[in-house]
Short mmCIF file of C-alpha atoms and ligand atoms in Angstrom, two decimals:
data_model
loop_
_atom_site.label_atom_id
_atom_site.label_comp_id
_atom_site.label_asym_id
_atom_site.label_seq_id
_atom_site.Cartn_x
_atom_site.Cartn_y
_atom_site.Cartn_z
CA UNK A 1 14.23 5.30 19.62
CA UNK A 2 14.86 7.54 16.70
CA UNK A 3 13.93 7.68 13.16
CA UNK A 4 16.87 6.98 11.60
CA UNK A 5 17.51 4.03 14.24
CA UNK A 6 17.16 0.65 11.82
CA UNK A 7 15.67 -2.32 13.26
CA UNK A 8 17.63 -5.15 14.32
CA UNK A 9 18.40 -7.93 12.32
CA UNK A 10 16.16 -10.49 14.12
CA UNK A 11 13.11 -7.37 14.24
CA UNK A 12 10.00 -6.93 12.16
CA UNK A 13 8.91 -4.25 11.14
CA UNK A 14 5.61 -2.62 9.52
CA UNK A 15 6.03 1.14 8.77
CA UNK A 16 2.82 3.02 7.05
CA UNK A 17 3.12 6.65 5.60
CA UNK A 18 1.06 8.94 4.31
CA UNK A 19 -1.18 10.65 3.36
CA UNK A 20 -0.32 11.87 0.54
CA UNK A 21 -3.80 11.60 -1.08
CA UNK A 22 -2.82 7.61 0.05
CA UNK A 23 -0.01 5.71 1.34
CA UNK A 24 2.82 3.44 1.61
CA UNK A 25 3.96 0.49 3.69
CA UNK A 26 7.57 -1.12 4.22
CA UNK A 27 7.96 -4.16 5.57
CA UNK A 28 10.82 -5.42 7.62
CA UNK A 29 11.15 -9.62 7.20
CA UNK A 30 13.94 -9.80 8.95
CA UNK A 31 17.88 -10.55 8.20
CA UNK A 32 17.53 -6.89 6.26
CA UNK A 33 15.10 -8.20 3.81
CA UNK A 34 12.65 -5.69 3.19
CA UNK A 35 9.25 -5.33 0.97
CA UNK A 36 7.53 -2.24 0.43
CA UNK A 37 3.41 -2.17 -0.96
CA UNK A 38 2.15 1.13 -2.62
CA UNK A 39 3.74 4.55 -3.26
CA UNK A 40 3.19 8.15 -1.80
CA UNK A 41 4.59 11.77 -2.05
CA UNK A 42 4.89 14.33 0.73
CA UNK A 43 2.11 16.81 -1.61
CA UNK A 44 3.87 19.72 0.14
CA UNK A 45 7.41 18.73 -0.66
CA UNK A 46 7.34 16.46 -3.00
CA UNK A 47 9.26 14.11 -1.13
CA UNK A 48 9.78 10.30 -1.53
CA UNK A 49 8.38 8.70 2.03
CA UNK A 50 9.69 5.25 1.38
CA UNK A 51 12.64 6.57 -0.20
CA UNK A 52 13.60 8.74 2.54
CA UNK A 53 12.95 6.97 5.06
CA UNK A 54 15.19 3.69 3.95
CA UNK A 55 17.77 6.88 3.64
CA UNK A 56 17.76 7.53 6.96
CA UNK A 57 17.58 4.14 8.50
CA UNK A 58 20.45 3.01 6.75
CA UNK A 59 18.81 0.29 3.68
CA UNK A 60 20.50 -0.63 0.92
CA UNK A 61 17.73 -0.29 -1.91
CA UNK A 62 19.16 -2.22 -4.61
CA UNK A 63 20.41 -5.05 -2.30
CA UNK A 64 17.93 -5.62 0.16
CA UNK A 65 14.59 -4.54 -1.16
CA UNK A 66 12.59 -7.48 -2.84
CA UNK A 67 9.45 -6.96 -3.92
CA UNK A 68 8.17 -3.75 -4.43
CA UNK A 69 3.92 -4.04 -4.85
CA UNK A 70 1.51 -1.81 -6.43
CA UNK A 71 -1.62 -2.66 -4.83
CA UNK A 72 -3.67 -1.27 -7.52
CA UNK A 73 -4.92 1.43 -10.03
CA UNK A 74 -5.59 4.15 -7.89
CA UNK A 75 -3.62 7.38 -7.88
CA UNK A 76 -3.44 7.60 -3.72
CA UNK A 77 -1.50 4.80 -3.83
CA UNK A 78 0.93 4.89 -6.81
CA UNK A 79 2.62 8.09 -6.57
CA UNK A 80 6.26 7.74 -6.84
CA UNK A 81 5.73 3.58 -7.33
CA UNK A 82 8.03 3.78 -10.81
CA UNK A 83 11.22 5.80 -9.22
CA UNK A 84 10.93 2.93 -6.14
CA UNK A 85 10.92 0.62 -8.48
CA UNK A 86 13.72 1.60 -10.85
CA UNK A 87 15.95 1.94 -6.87
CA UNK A 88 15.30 -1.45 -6.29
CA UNK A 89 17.63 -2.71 -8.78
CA UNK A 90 17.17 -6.50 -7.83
CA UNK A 91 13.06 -6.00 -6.76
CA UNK A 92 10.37 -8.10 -8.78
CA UNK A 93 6.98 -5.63 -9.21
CA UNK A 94 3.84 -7.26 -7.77
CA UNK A 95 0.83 -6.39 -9.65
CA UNK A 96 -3.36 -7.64 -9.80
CA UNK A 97 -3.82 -10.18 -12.39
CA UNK A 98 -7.33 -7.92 -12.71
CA UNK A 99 -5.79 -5.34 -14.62
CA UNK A 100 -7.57 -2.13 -14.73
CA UNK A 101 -7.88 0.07 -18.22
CA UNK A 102 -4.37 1.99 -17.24
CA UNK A 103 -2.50 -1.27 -16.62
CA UNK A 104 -4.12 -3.19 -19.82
CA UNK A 105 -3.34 -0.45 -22.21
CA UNK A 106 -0.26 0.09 -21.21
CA UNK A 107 0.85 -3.16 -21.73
CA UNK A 108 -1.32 -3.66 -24.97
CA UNK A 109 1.30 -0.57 -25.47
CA UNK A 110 -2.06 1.40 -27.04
CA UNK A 111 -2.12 4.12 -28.95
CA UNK A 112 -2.25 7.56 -27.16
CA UNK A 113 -5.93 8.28 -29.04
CA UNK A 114 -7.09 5.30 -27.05
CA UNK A 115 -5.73 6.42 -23.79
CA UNK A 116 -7.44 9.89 -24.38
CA UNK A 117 -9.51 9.86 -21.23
CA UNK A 118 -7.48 7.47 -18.71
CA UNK A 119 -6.34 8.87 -15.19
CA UNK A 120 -2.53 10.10 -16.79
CA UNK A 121 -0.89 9.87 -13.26
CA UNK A 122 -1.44 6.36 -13.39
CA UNK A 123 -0.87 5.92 -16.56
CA UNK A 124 2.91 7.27 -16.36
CA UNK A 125 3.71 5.21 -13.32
CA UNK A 126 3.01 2.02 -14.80
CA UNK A 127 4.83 2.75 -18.03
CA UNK A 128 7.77 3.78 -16.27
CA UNK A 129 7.33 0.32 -13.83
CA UNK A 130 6.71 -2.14 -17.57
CA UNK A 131 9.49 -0.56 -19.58
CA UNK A 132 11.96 -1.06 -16.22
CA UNK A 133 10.73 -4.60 -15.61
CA UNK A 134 10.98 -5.32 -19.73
CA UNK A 135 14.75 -3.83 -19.31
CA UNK A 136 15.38 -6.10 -16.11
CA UNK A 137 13.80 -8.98 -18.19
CA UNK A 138 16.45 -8.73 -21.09
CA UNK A 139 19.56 -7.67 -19.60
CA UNK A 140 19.40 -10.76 -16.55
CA UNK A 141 18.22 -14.48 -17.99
CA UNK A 142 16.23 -16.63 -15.93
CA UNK A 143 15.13 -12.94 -13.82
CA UNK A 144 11.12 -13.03 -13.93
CA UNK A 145 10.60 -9.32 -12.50
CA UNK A 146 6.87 -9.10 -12.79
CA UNK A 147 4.14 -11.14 -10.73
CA UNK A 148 0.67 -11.01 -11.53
CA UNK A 149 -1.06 -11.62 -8.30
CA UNK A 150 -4.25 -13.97 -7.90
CA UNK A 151 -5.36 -15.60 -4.71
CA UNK A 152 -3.43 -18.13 -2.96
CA UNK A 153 -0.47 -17.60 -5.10
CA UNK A 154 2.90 -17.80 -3.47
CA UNK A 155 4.61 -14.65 -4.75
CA UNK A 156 7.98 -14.36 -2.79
CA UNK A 157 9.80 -17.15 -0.41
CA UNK A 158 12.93 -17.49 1.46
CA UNK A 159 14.13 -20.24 2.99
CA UNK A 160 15.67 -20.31 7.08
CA UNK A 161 18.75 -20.03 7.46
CA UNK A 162 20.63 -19.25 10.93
CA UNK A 163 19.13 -16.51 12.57
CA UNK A 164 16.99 -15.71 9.79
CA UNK A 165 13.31 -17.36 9.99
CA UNK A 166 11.66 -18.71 6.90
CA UNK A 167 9.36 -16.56 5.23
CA UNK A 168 6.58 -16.45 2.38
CA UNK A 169 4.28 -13.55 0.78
CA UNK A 170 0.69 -14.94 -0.31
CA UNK A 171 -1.37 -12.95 -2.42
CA UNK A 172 -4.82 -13.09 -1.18
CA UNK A 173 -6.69 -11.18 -3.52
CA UNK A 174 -7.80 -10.66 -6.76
CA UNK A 175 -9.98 -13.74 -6.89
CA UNK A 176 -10.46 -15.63 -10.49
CA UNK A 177 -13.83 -14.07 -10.45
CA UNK A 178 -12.22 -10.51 -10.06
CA UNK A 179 -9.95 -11.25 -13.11
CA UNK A 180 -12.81 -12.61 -15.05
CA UNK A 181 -14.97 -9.74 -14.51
CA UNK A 182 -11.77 -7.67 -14.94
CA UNK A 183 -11.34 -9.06 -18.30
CA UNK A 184 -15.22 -9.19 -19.12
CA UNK A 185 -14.61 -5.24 -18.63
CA UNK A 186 -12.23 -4.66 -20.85
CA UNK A 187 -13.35 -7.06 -23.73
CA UNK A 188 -16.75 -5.25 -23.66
CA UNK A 189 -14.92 -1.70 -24.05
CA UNK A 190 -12.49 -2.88 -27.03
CA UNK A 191 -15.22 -4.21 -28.99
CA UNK A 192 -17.46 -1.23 -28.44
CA UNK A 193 -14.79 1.26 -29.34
CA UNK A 194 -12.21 -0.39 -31.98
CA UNK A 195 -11.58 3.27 -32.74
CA UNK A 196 -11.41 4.26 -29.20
CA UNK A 197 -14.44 7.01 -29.45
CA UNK A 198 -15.45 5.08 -26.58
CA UNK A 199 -14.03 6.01 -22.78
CA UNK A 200 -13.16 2.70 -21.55
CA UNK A 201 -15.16 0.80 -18.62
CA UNK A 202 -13.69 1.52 -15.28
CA UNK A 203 -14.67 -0.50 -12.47
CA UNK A 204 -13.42 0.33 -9.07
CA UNK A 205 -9.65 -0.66 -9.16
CA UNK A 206 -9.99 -1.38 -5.35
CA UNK A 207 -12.02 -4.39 -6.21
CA UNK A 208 -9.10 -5.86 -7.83
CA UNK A 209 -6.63 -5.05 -4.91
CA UNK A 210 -3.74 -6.92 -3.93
CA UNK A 211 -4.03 -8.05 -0.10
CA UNK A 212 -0.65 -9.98 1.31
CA UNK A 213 -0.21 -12.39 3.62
CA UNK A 214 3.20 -12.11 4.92
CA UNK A 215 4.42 -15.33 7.47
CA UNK A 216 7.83 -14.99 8.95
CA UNK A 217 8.62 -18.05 11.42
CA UNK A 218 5.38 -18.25 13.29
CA UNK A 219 4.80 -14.72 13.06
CA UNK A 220 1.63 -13.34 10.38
CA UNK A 221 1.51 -9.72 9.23
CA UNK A 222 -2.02 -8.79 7.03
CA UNK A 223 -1.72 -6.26 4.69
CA UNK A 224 -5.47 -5.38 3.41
CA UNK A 225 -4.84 -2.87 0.44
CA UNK A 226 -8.14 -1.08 -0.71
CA UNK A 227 -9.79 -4.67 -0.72
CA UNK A 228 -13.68 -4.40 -0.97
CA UNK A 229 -15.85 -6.65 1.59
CA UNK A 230 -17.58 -7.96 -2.13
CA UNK A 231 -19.08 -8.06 -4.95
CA UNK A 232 -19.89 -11.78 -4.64
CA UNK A 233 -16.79 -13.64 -5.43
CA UNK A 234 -15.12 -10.97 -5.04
CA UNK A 235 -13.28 -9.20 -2.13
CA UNK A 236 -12.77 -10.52 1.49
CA UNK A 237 -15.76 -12.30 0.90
CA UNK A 238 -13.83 -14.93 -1.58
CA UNK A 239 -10.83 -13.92 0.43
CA UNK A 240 -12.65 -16.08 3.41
CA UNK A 241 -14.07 -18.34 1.24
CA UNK A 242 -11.03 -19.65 -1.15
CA UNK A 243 -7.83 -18.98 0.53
CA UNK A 244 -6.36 -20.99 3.63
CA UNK A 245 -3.75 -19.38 5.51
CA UNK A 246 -2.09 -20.96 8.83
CA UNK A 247 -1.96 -18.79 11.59
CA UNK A 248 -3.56 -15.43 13.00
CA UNK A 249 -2.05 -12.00 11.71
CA UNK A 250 -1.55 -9.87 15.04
CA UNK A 251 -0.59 -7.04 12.78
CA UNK A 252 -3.05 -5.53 10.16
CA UNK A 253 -3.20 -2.84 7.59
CA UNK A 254 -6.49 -1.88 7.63
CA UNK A 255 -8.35 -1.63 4.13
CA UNK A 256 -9.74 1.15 2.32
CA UNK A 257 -8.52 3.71 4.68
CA UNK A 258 -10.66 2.14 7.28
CA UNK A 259 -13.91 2.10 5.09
CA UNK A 260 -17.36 0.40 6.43
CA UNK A 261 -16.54 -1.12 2.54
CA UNK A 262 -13.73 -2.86 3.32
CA UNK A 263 -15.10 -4.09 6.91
CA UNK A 264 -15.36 -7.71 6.78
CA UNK A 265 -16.33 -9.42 10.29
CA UNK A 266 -14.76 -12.70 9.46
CA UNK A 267 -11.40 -11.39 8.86
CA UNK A 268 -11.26 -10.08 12.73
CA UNK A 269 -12.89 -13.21 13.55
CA UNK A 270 -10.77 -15.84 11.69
CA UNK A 271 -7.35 -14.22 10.19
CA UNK A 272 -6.38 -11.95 13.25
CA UNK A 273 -5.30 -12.61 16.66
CA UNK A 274 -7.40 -10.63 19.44
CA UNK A 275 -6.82 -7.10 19.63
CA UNK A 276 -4.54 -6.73 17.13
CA UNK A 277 -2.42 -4.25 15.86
CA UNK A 278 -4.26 -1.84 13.59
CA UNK A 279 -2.92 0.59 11.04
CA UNK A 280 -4.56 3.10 8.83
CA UNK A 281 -3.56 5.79 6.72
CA UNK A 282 -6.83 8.30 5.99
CA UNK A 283 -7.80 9.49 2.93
CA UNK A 284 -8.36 12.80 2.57
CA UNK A 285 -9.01 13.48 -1.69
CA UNK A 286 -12.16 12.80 -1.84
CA UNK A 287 -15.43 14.60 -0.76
CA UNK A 288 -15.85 12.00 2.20
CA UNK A 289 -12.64 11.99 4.37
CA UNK A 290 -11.70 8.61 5.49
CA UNK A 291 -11.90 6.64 8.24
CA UNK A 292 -15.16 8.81 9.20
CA UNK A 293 -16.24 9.16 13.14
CA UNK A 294 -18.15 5.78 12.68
CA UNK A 295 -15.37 4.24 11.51
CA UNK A 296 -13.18 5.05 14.34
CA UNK A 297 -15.69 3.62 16.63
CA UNK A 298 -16.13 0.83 15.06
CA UNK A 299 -11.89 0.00 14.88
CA UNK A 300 -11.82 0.97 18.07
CA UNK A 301 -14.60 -1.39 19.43
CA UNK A 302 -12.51 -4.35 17.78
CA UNK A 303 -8.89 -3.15 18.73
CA UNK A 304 -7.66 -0.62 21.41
CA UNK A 305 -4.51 -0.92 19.45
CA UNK A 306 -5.30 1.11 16.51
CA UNK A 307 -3.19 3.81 14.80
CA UNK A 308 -3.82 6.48 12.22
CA UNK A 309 -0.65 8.16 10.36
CA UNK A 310 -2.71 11.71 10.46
CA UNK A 311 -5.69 13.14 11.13
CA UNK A 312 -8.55 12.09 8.53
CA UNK A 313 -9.82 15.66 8.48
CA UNK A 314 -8.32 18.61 6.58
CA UNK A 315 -6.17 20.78 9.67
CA UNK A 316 -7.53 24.34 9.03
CA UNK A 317 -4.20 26.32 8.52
CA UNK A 318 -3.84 28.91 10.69
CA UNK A 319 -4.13 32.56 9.07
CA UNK A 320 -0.48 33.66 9.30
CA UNK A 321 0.61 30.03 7.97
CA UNK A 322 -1.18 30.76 4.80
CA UNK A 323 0.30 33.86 4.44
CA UNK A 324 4.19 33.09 4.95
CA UNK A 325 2.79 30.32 2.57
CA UNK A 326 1.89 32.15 0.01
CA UNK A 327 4.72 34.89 0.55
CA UNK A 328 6.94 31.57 0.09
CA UNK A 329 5.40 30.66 -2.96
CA UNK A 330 5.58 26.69 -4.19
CA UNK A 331 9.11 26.47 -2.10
CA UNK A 332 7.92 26.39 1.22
CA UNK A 333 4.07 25.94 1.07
CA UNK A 334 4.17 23.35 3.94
CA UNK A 335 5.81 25.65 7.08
CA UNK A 336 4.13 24.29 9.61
CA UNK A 337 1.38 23.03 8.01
CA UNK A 338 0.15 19.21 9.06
CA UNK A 339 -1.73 19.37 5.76
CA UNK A 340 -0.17 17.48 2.97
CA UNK A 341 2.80 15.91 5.05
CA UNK A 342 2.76 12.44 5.54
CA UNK A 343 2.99 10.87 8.92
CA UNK A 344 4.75 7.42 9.81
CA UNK A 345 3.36 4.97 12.22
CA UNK A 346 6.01 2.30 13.38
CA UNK A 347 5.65 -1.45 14.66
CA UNK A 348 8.51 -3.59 15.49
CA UNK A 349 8.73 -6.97 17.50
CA UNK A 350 11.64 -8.89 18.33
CA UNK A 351 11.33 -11.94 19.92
CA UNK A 352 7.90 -14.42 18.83
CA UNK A 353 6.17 -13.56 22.45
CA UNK A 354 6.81 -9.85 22.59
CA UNK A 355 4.32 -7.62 21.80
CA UNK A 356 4.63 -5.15 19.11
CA UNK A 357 6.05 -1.83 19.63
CA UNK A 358 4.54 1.46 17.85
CA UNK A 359 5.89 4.28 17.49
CA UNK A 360 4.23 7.70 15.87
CA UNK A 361 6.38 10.20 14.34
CA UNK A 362 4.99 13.42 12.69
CA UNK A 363 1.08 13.92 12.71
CA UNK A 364 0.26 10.27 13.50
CA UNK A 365 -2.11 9.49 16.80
CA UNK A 366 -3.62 6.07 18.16
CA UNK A 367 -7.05 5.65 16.92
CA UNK A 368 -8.76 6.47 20.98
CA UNK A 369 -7.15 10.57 20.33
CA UNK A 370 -8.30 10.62 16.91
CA UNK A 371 -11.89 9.93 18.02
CA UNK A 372 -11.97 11.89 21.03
CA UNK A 373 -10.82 15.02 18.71
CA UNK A 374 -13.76 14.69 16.46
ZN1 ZN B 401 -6.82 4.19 -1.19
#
């Protein structure tokens, strides 16, 4: 198949991008209803991957995206979230009910003294996403665009139809505890700096993350975010512990880049089927590249259907890359250069007892190859 070929009507589909820094996922529910979870840019290009890609296969944004999710605060997973959002003229925005400092102050509409010190990337996204869902909230009665997700709460449903399978998106995560401790956070900060001298509290955002639960007919996709295995109360942990779901996911988006911090055993154990369907997109902006070696070993131990969208480790570019690079200047900076462009893995299943059938398109590689190469 090709890129631009769509999937059928009566397909799913999971697409991941990225990296970025992060990444992006589109989902396909079937009867062209499509939901996309977190943002990324092409860092060579610039480029939209969600975007472009719904160009090429054909999807009408406005009409048939509807629900566009931002996982949570972290700038490997937001970029380009508020120009997806404005496209998706009839989308509601998903969001944590544990708002992080960016997403409080923004709607608290604070004073730019006060934001002195927030991560400005993520700052302008959400602004952009709050003033477009406070337009959509004016101009159309009885249109709720934003959803502040907390477990177990239904967040999207459509009803079957024929040849179109029921379907439902579940917020697993944050837990109550993660909004209390969320708003705990932010309390403490406000009343120790009134004036703002104070940088606000930041607690990892990922704590906070959104993981879905997506059913279509009898079918269960698992979409794990950045999701932490804890704190207590927190994380898959309460995920486990709080939230009942029917059915086994055979598809799952991986957590935290495939982090030992996201690795929960009872989620292979109790929310997927065997050897599922694995997808990661690495994470390559910090110090420690993720998933590391012992990650891959340990995703490949439970799946030996695993697939990363690129390698988690920086390609050295080749000498006369970086030189055409640089004779380029900003305009071409990615000729052949695997750094910085996003790659795509693609699942789609037809019929209930098919399997599901990947597909890798730029630098993306089961997880088996991207072991073996380390
Ligand atoms: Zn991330």
């Amino acid at each position: 198949l090709l890129l631009s070929d769509p999937p059928k009507s009566d397909e799913l589909e999971v697409s991941i991008f990225g990296p970025g820094k992060g990444e992006a996922i589109a989902v396909h529910l079937g009867g062209g209803d499509w939901i996309t979870v977190d943002s990324c840019r092409s860092q060579s290009k610039g480029t939209h991957s969600i975007l472009d890609y719904f160009e090429a296969i054909g999807v009408n944004i406005e009409q048939q995206l509807k629900v566009v999710v931002g996982t949570h605060a972290h700038d490997d997973h937001i970029a380009g979230l508020g120009q997806l959002y404005e496209s998706a003229k009839n989308a509601i925005f998903v969001c944590s009910a544990a708002a992080a400092s960016e997403e409080f102050l923004v709607t608290a509409e604070a004073d730019k003294s006060v934001a002195a010190g927030l991560r400005s990337s993520v700052r302008r996204e959400y602004l952009r996403i709050l003033d477009e869902v406070e337009r959509r909230g004016r101009e159309r009665s009885g249109f709720a665009p934003l959803k502040r997700a907390v477990e177990s709460l239904p967040l999207w449903t459509r009803s079957s139809t024929p040849g179109r399978a029921a379907a439902e998106i579940v917020a697993l995560s944050p837990s109550h505890v993660a909004v209390t401790r969320a708003q705990r956070d932010l309390a403490t900060s406000a009343l120790a700096a009134p004036n703002g001298t104070k940088r606000f509290a930041n607690r990892d955002p990922n704590e906070f993350a959104v993981a879905l639960w997506v059913s279509v007919g009898s079918q269960r996709i698992l979409l794990g975010a950045d999701l932490l295995s804890g704190p207590a109360g927190c994380g898959w942990q309460a995920v486990l512990a709080n939230v009942s779901v029917s059915g086994k996911a055979g598809i799952f988006k991986v957590p935290h880049h495939g982090s030992i911090t996201s690795h929960h055993d009872g989620v292979w154990a109790e929310m997927l089927e065997v050897n599922p369907v694995a997808l990661i997109a690495p994470f390559r902006g910090g110090r420690k590249h993720l998933p590391s070696p012992a990650d891959l070993a340990r995703i490949c131990a439970l799946t030996n259907s695993g697939y990363v969208t690129a390698s988690p480790e920086r390609i050295a570019q080749r000498e006369s890359t970086r030189r055409i690079s640089a004779s380029l200047g900003g305009v071409a900076s990615n000729v052949r250069d695997p750094w910085g462009t996003p790659g795509h893995v693609r699942a789609r299943k037809g019929k209930d007892d098919a399997p599901w059938h990947v597909e890798m398109f730029g630098p993306a590689m089961d997880l088996a190859t991207a072991l073996k190469s380390k």
